[in-house]
Short mmCIF file of C-alpha atoms and ligand atoms in Angstrom, two decimals:
data_model
loop_
_atom_site.label_atom_id
_atom_site.label_comp_id
_atom_site.label_asym_id
_atom_site.label_seq_id
_atom_site.Cartn_x
_atom_site.Cartn_y
_atom_site.Cartn_z
CA UNK A 1 12.16 -78.68 -88.62
CA UNK A 2 12.12 -77.06 -92.07
CA UNK A 3 15.07 -74.98 -93.02
CA UNK A 4 16.61 -73.06 -95.93
CA UNK A 5 19.65 -70.84 -96.40
CA UNK A 6 19.74 -68.09 -99.02
CA UNK A 7 22.44 -65.70 -100.18
CA UNK A 8 21.73 -62.28 -101.72
CA UNK A 9 23.88 -59.33 -102.71
CA UNK A 10 23.41 -55.62 -102.03
CA UNK A 11 22.56 -53.29 -104.89
CA UNK A 12 23.18 -49.64 -105.61
CA UNK A 13 20.42 -47.63 -107.27
CA UNK A 14 21.51 -45.73 -110.37
CA UNK A 15 18.10 -44.07 -110.69
CA UNK A 16 16.82 -43.67 -107.14
CA UNK A 17 13.65 -44.72 -105.39
CA UNK A 18 12.70 -42.08 -102.82
CA UNK A 19 9.08 -41.73 -101.67
CA UNK A 20 6.27 -44.23 -101.21
CA UNK A 21 2.74 -44.35 -102.53
CA UNK A 22 0.27 -43.40 -99.79
CA UNK A 23 -1.33 -46.32 -97.94
CA UNK A 24 -0.11 -49.80 -97.05
CA UNK A 25 1.89 -52.31 -99.08
CA UNK A 26 5.22 -50.42 -99.36
CA UNK A 27 4.81 -49.38 -103.01
CA UNK A 28 7.39 -46.93 -104.39
CA UNK A 29 6.17 -43.60 -105.78
CA UNK A 30 8.84 -43.56 -108.50
CA UNK A 31 10.59 -46.18 -110.64
CA UNK A 32 14.22 -47.13 -109.92
CA UNK A 33 17.04 -48.99 -111.62
CA UNK A 34 19.96 -50.58 -109.79
CA UNK A 35 22.97 -52.78 -110.22
CA UNK A 36 23.38 -55.80 -107.97
CA UNK A 37 26.93 -56.01 -106.63
CA UNK A 38 29.29 -58.93 -106.50
CA UNK A 39 31.77 -59.78 -103.76
CA UNK A 40 29.44 -58.70 -100.95
CA UNK A 41 26.76 -60.96 -99.57
CA UNK A 42 24.13 -61.48 -96.91
CA UNK A 43 23.59 -65.10 -95.86
CA UNK A 44 20.26 -65.76 -94.16
CA UNK A 45 19.08 -69.00 -92.58
CA UNK A 46 15.42 -69.57 -91.73
CA UNK A 47 14.38 -72.52 -89.56
CA UNK A 48 10.71 -73.19 -88.85
CA UNK A 49 10.64 -75.19 -85.63
CA UNK A 50 7.63 -76.46 -83.64
CA UNK A 51 9.68 -76.08 -80.45
CA UNK A 52 9.92 -72.28 -80.83
CA UNK A 53 7.38 -70.18 -78.94
CA UNK A 54 8.01 -67.02 -80.92
CA UNK A 55 10.02 -65.84 -83.94
CA UNK A 56 13.67 -65.02 -83.21
CA UNK A 57 15.77 -62.69 -85.37
CA UNK A 58 19.57 -62.53 -85.10
CA UNK A 59 21.55 -60.09 -87.26
CA UNK A 60 25.33 -60.44 -87.31
CA UNK A 61 25.13 -62.43 -84.07
CA UNK A 62 22.96 -59.94 -82.14
CA UNK A 63 19.21 -59.75 -81.49
CA UNK A 64 17.66 -57.43 -84.11
CA UNK A 65 16.14 -54.10 -83.00
CA UNK A 66 12.37 -53.91 -82.49
CA UNK A 67 11.64 -52.15 -85.81
CA UNK A 68 13.54 -54.74 -87.86
CA UNK A 69 11.85 -57.58 -85.93
CA UNK A 70 8.39 -56.22 -86.83
CA UNK A 71 9.29 -56.13 -90.56
CA UNK A 72 10.80 -59.63 -90.46
CA UNK A 73 7.81 -61.11 -88.59
CA UNK A 74 5.41 -59.46 -91.09
CA UNK A 75 7.24 -61.20 -93.91
CA UNK A 76 7.23 -64.56 -92.05
CA UNK A 77 3.48 -64.15 -91.37
CA UNK A 78 2.80 -63.70 -95.08
CA UNK A 79 4.71 -66.88 -95.88
CA UNK A 80 2.97 -68.79 -93.06
CA UNK A 81 -0.44 -67.69 -94.32
CA UNK A 82 0.14 -68.92 -97.87
CA UNK A 83 1.82 -72.18 -96.77
CA UNK A 84 -0.70 -72.84 -93.93
CA UNK A 85 2.28 -73.02 -91.62
CA UNK A 86 1.89 -72.45 -87.89
CA UNK A 87 5.43 -72.98 -86.60
CA UNK A 88 7.54 -70.02 -85.46
CA UNK A 89 10.91 -69.41 -87.07
CA UNK A 90 14.48 -68.60 -86.18
CA UNK A 91 16.12 -66.17 -88.63
CA UNK A 92 19.91 -65.83 -88.57
CA UNK A 93 21.41 -63.30 -90.95
CA UNK A 94 25.09 -62.53 -91.52
CA UNK A 95 26.62 -59.82 -93.72
CA UNK A 96 30.13 -60.42 -95.05
CA UNK A 97 30.61 -56.65 -95.44
CA UNK A 98 30.79 -54.02 -92.68
CA UNK A 99 27.25 -52.89 -91.85
CA UNK A 100 28.54 -49.32 -91.60
CA UNK A 101 29.77 -49.47 -95.19
CA UNK A 102 26.62 -47.80 -96.45
CA UNK A 103 25.84 -50.77 -98.64
CA UNK A 104 22.19 -51.61 -98.59
CA UNK A 105 22.07 -54.36 -95.98
CA UNK A 106 18.26 -54.11 -95.89
CA UNK A 107 18.16 -54.83 -99.65
CA UNK A 108 20.32 -57.96 -99.53
CA UNK A 109 18.83 -58.89 -96.13
CA UNK A 110 15.17 -58.88 -97.17
CA UNK A 111 15.96 -60.50 -100.54
CA UNK A 112 17.75 -63.37 -98.78
CA UNK A 113 15.01 -63.61 -96.15
CA UNK A 114 12.20 -63.76 -98.74
CA UNK A 115 13.96 -66.52 -100.66
CA UNK A 116 14.95 -68.55 -97.58
CA UNK A 117 11.56 -68.24 -95.82
CA UNK A 118 9.50 -69.18 -98.89
CA UNK A 119 11.84 -72.09 -99.71
CA UNK A 120 11.92 -73.38 -96.12
CA UNK A 121 8.14 -73.94 -96.08
CA UNK A 122 8.28 -75.58 -99.52
CA UNK A 123 6.68 -72.79 -101.56
CA UNK A 124 8.10 -73.27 -105.02
CA UNK A 125 7.75 -69.60 -105.96
CA UNK A 126 9.13 -68.03 -109.10
CA UNK A 127 11.54 -65.11 -108.78
CA UNK A 128 8.82 -62.51 -109.36
CA UNK A 129 6.82 -63.74 -106.39
CA UNK A 130 9.94 -63.79 -104.17
CA UNK A 131 10.77 -60.25 -105.35
CA UNK A 132 7.25 -59.02 -104.51
CA UNK A 133 7.57 -60.54 -101.03
CA UNK A 134 11.01 -58.95 -100.50
CA UNK A 135 9.63 -55.54 -101.63
CA UNK A 136 7.16 -55.53 -98.75
CA UNK A 137 10.06 -55.57 -96.29
CA UNK A 138 12.26 -53.08 -98.17
CA UNK A 139 11.44 -51.88 -101.69
CA UNK A 140 15.09 -51.90 -102.78
CA UNK A 141 15.25 -55.59 -101.73
CA UNK A 142 12.90 -56.49 -104.62
CA UNK A 143 15.82 -55.62 -106.94
CA UNK A 144 18.44 -57.74 -105.08
CA UNK A 145 16.51 -60.93 -105.93
CA UNK A 146 17.94 -60.52 -109.45
CA UNK A 147 21.52 -60.09 -110.65
CA UNK A 148 22.91 -57.53 -113.09
CA UNK A 149 20.91 -54.39 -113.87
CA UNK A 150 17.41 -54.46 -112.39
CA UNK A 151 14.37 -52.22 -112.50
CA UNK A 152 11.51 -51.69 -110.06
CA UNK A 153 8.49 -49.84 -111.43
CA UNK A 154 6.49 -47.38 -109.34
CA UNK A 155 3.41 -48.82 -107.65
CA UNK A 156 0.02 -48.19 -109.26
CA UNK A 157 -1.53 -44.96 -108.03
CA UNK A 158 -4.70 -46.78 -106.99
CA UNK A 159 -2.89 -49.92 -105.78
CA UNK A 160 -4.20 -51.98 -102.87
CA UNK A 161 -2.04 -53.66 -100.25
CA UNK A 162 -2.59 -57.01 -101.97
CA UNK A 163 -1.42 -55.66 -105.35
CA UNK A 164 1.69 -57.36 -106.73
CA UNK A 165 4.85 -55.52 -107.77
CA UNK A 166 8.11 -57.31 -108.52
CA UNK A 167 11.42 -56.06 -109.87
CA UNK A 168 12.47 -57.14 -113.37
CA UNK A 169 15.93 -57.73 -114.84
CA UNK A 170 16.90 -55.18 -117.51
CA UNK A 171 20.37 -56.42 -118.54
CA UNK A 172 22.83 -59.10 -117.35
CA UNK A 173 25.87 -58.30 -115.19
CA UNK A 174 28.25 -58.37 -118.18
CA UNK A 175 26.13 -55.95 -120.23
CA UNK A 176 28.31 -52.96 -119.33
CA UNK A 177 31.86 -53.03 -117.91
CA UNK A 178 31.53 -51.20 -114.60
CA UNK A 179 33.36 -50.92 -111.30
CA UNK A 180 31.64 -49.41 -108.27
CA UNK A 181 34.07 -48.00 -105.67
CA UNK A 182 32.29 -47.70 -102.35
CA UNK A 183 34.00 -44.82 -100.52
CA UNK A 184 33.20 -45.24 -96.83
CA UNK A 185 33.20 -41.80 -95.19
CA UNK A 186 31.88 -42.43 -91.67
CA UNK A 187 31.43 -45.19 -89.11
CA UNK A 188 28.24 -46.14 -87.30
CA UNK A 189 24.64 -46.48 -88.44
CA UNK A 190 22.86 -43.66 -90.26
CA UNK A 191 20.83 -41.27 -88.12
CA UNK A 192 17.58 -41.41 -90.11
CA UNK A 193 16.34 -44.63 -91.73
CA UNK A 194 15.19 -44.47 -95.34
CA UNK A 195 11.47 -44.94 -94.55
CA UNK A 196 11.51 -42.01 -92.12
CA UNK A 197 13.70 -39.93 -94.46
CA UNK A 198 11.23 -40.46 -97.30
CA UNK A 199 8.22 -39.71 -95.10
CA UNK A 200 9.70 -36.43 -93.88
CA UNK A 201 10.80 -35.44 -97.41
CA UNK A 202 7.30 -36.01 -98.81
CA UNK A 203 5.66 -34.24 -95.85
CA UNK A 204 7.95 -31.21 -95.57
CA UNK A 205 10.13 -30.64 -98.62
CA UNK A 206 9.16 -27.78 -100.94
CA UNK A 207 10.90 -29.85 -103.65
CA UNK A 208 9.06 -33.15 -103.10
CA UNK A 209 6.74 -32.48 -106.06
CA UNK A 210 9.71 -31.54 -108.25
CA UNK A 211 11.45 -34.81 -107.32
CA UNK A 212 8.32 -36.91 -108.00
CA UNK A 213 8.04 -35.23 -111.41
CA UNK A 214 11.73 -35.46 -112.33
CA UNK A 215 12.60 -38.98 -111.06
CA UNK A 216 10.61 -40.96 -113.68
CA UNK A 217 12.09 -38.81 -116.49
CA UNK A 218 15.66 -39.36 -115.28
CA UNK A 219 14.88 -43.05 -114.84
CA UNK A 220 13.68 -43.50 -118.41
CA UNK A 221 16.69 -41.67 -119.87
CA UNK A 222 19.05 -43.71 -117.69
CA UNK A 223 17.38 -46.92 -118.80
CA UNK A 224 17.93 -45.94 -122.44
CA UNK A 225 21.59 -45.05 -121.78
CA UNK A 226 22.11 -48.45 -120.13
CA UNK A 227 20.51 -50.33 -123.03
CA UNK A 228 22.71 -48.34 -125.46
CA UNK A 229 25.80 -49.20 -123.33
CA UNK A 230 26.44 -45.46 -123.04
CA UNK A 231 28.56 -45.33 -119.86
CA UNK A 232 28.94 -41.53 -119.85
CA UNK A 233 25.19 -40.98 -120.28
CA UNK A 234 24.44 -43.55 -117.59
CA UNK A 235 26.90 -41.97 -115.15
CA UNK A 236 25.67 -38.40 -115.73
CA UNK A 237 22.05 -39.47 -115.17
CA UNK A 238 22.91 -41.57 -112.09
CA UNK A 239 24.67 -38.59 -110.52
CA UNK A 240 21.77 -36.28 -111.45
CA UNK A 241 19.26 -38.70 -109.87
CA UNK A 242 21.24 -38.90 -106.61
CA UNK A 243 21.71 -35.12 -106.40
CA UNK A 244 18.00 -34.45 -107.08
CA UNK A 245 16.98 -37.01 -104.45
CA UNK A 246 19.30 -35.52 -101.84
CA UNK A 247 18.30 -31.95 -102.74
CA UNK A 248 14.66 -32.79 -102.06
CA UNK A 249 15.62 -34.42 -98.72
CA UNK A 250 17.99 -31.62 -97.65
CA UNK A 251 15.22 -29.06 -98.22
CA UNK A 252 13.19 -30.99 -95.62
CA UNK A 253 16.08 -30.92 -93.14
CA UNK A 254 17.20 -34.50 -93.89
CA UNK A 255 20.96 -34.36 -94.49
CA UNK A 256 22.75 -37.67 -94.93
CA UNK A 257 26.02 -36.09 -96.04
CA UNK A 258 29.12 -35.36 -93.96
CA UNK A 259 32.08 -33.18 -94.95
CA UNK A 260 33.89 -36.07 -96.58
CA UNK A 261 30.86 -36.76 -98.81
CA UNK A 262 31.41 -33.34 -100.40
CA UNK A 263 35.17 -33.95 -100.62
CA UNK A 264 34.57 -37.16 -102.64
CA UNK A 265 32.07 -35.36 -104.90
CA UNK A 266 34.69 -32.63 -105.49
CA UNK A 267 37.37 -35.23 -106.30
CA UNK A 268 35.03 -36.91 -108.80
CA UNK A 269 34.28 -33.56 -110.46
CA UNK A 270 37.95 -32.72 -110.72
CA UNK A 271 38.74 -36.13 -112.26
CA UNK A 272 35.96 -35.44 -114.75
CA UNK A 273 37.37 -32.01 -115.54
CA UNK A 274 40.60 -33.84 -116.34
CA UNK A 275 38.77 -35.88 -118.99
CA UNK A 276 37.91 -39.11 -117.14
CA UNK A 277 34.43 -40.63 -117.28
CA UNK A 278 33.80 -40.98 -113.55
CA UNK A 279 30.55 -40.34 -111.68
CA UNK A 280 29.14 -40.49 -108.17
CA UNK A 281 25.98 -41.70 -106.51
CA UNK A 282 24.88 -41.54 -102.85
CA UNK A 283 22.17 -43.51 -101.02
CA UNK A 284 20.54 -42.66 -97.70
CA UNK A 285 23.87 -42.25 -95.92
CA UNK A 286 27.16 -40.33 -96.07
CA UNK A 287 29.12 -42.73 -98.29
CA UNK A 288 29.79 -42.14 -101.98
CA UNK A 289 29.71 -44.86 -104.63
CA UNK A 290 31.97 -43.95 -107.52
CA UNK A 291 31.14 -45.37 -110.97
CA UNK A 292 34.11 -46.00 -113.22
CA UNK A 293 35.06 -48.12 -116.23
CA UNK A 294 37.63 -50.89 -115.59
CA UNK A 295 40.27 -49.17 -117.79
CA UNK A 296 40.23 -46.02 -115.61
CA UNK A 297 40.13 -47.87 -112.30
CA UNK A 298 43.76 -47.50 -111.20
CA UNK A 299 44.01 -43.74 -111.90
CA UNK A 300 40.63 -43.04 -110.24
CA UNK A 301 41.48 -45.19 -107.22
CA UNK A 302 44.86 -43.52 -106.79
CA UNK A 303 43.21 -40.08 -106.77
CA UNK A 304 40.45 -41.14 -104.33
CA UNK A 305 43.02 -42.59 -101.95
CA UNK A 306 44.31 -39.04 -101.52
CA UNK A 307 40.94 -37.80 -100.20
CA UNK A 308 41.54 -37.50 -96.45
CA UNK A 309 37.99 -38.23 -95.26
CA UNK A 310 37.66 -41.63 -96.96
CA UNK A 311 38.03 -44.38 -94.34
CA UNK A 312 38.21 -47.24 -96.81
CA UNK A 313 37.36 -48.09 -100.39
CA UNK A 314 35.48 -51.30 -101.28
CA UNK A 315 35.73 -52.38 -104.92
CA UNK A 316 32.65 -54.08 -106.38
CA UNK A 317 31.27 -55.02 -109.80
CA UNK A 318 27.92 -56.10 -111.25
CA UNK A 319 26.98 -59.41 -109.64
CA UNK A 320 24.56 -62.32 -109.58
CA UNK A 321 21.04 -63.04 -108.37
CA UNK A 322 20.01 -64.39 -104.96
CA UNK A 323 20.57 -68.13 -104.48
CA UNK A 324 19.14 -70.78 -102.21
CA UNK A 325 22.04 -72.76 -100.77
CA UNK A 326 20.42 -75.61 -98.89
CA UNK A 327 16.89 -76.60 -98.32
CA UNK A 328 15.42 -79.24 -96.05
CA UNK A 329 11.81 -80.10 -96.79
CA UNK A 330 8.89 -80.42 -94.43
CA UNK A 331 9.28 -83.81 -92.74
CA UNK A 332 6.41 -83.39 -90.24
O1 PMV B 401 14.35 -49.87 -99.81
P1 PMV B 401 14.78 -48.92 -98.76
O2 PMV B 401 13.71 -48.58 -97.80
O3 PMV B 401 16.02 -49.37 -98.05
O4 PMV B 401 15.15 -47.50 -99.47
C1 PMV B 401 16.18 -47.36 -100.40
C2 PMV B 401 16.43 -45.92 -100.71
C3 PMV B 401 17.68 -45.63 -101.51
O5 PMV B 401 18.70 -46.55 -101.23
C4 PMV B 401 18.18 -44.22 -101.13
C5 PMV B 401 17.41 -45.59 -103.01
C6 PMV B 401 17.24 -46.91 -103.70
O6 PMV B 401 16.56 -46.92 -104.74
O7 PMV B 401 17.83 -47.92 -103.28
#
């Protein structure tokens, strides 16, 4: 048997990826920039075993759904091809955060899987290669291979499936003091997965072209604000990116928000009207991630705790890159 265990953390996009390049390879149509979060982790074990007849995928103790299995097996097949490996694998993945928390479990999941699978078969890949592999399973996962603030460029317009695209670190976790308050507003999995949400937005939204034009501009300004350690600029642009992304999706009939999502947005705006630098971002789900500086944390938290629709608040900060915990070589 050959085995490896890897740990990766979810990330939240400050400038959003929404929309894929046409064709295969899972290349994003727009650049994105995220922060990898500490205190939350996915732990994934991959065991290649000659006794297995087929790949097995267990997520949080249960057999994974068919769609997830296909994506996991595709990633394992890529690794097997490069390593000339024929054994099937058992993948066991555990999140230490509630899967309904709206934190990107696919991002931390595919980052941990890419690192564990490539390590288990003895491929001594650099981080860029692991990130490229993770991106094929979930583009946001390319960013979770790295800690701190991380960027993923858009794919080349004329890219082929074999083209390489990895995320790159922009700034370390301690570059900017930041707390991300994950305000959980609903239980249960989201109704429309991100791949389907993006596909429908690009196919049906009258604002898809506007989003594809605007997203790279917002991204570049946000990147500059981050490098200048301009928290207010960063927050304003992050909120603008999230609202533009959701506006394009809503115009296609894809609504991830619930009533409480709007209540949190209203609370954030009212805190801002009172002079606090506090901003919101929302991924492909109903939960709101509130961006705040450590000095304002207690007053912002106290106010958010009064918003009726928030089920719980998870406090996170910029965190570290994915790590391989144990690795057993290839004895056969
Ligand atoms: O990588 P995916 O397919 O899980 O899509 C991620 C989409 C967003 O979370 C909404 C934005 C992002 O950049 O993470």
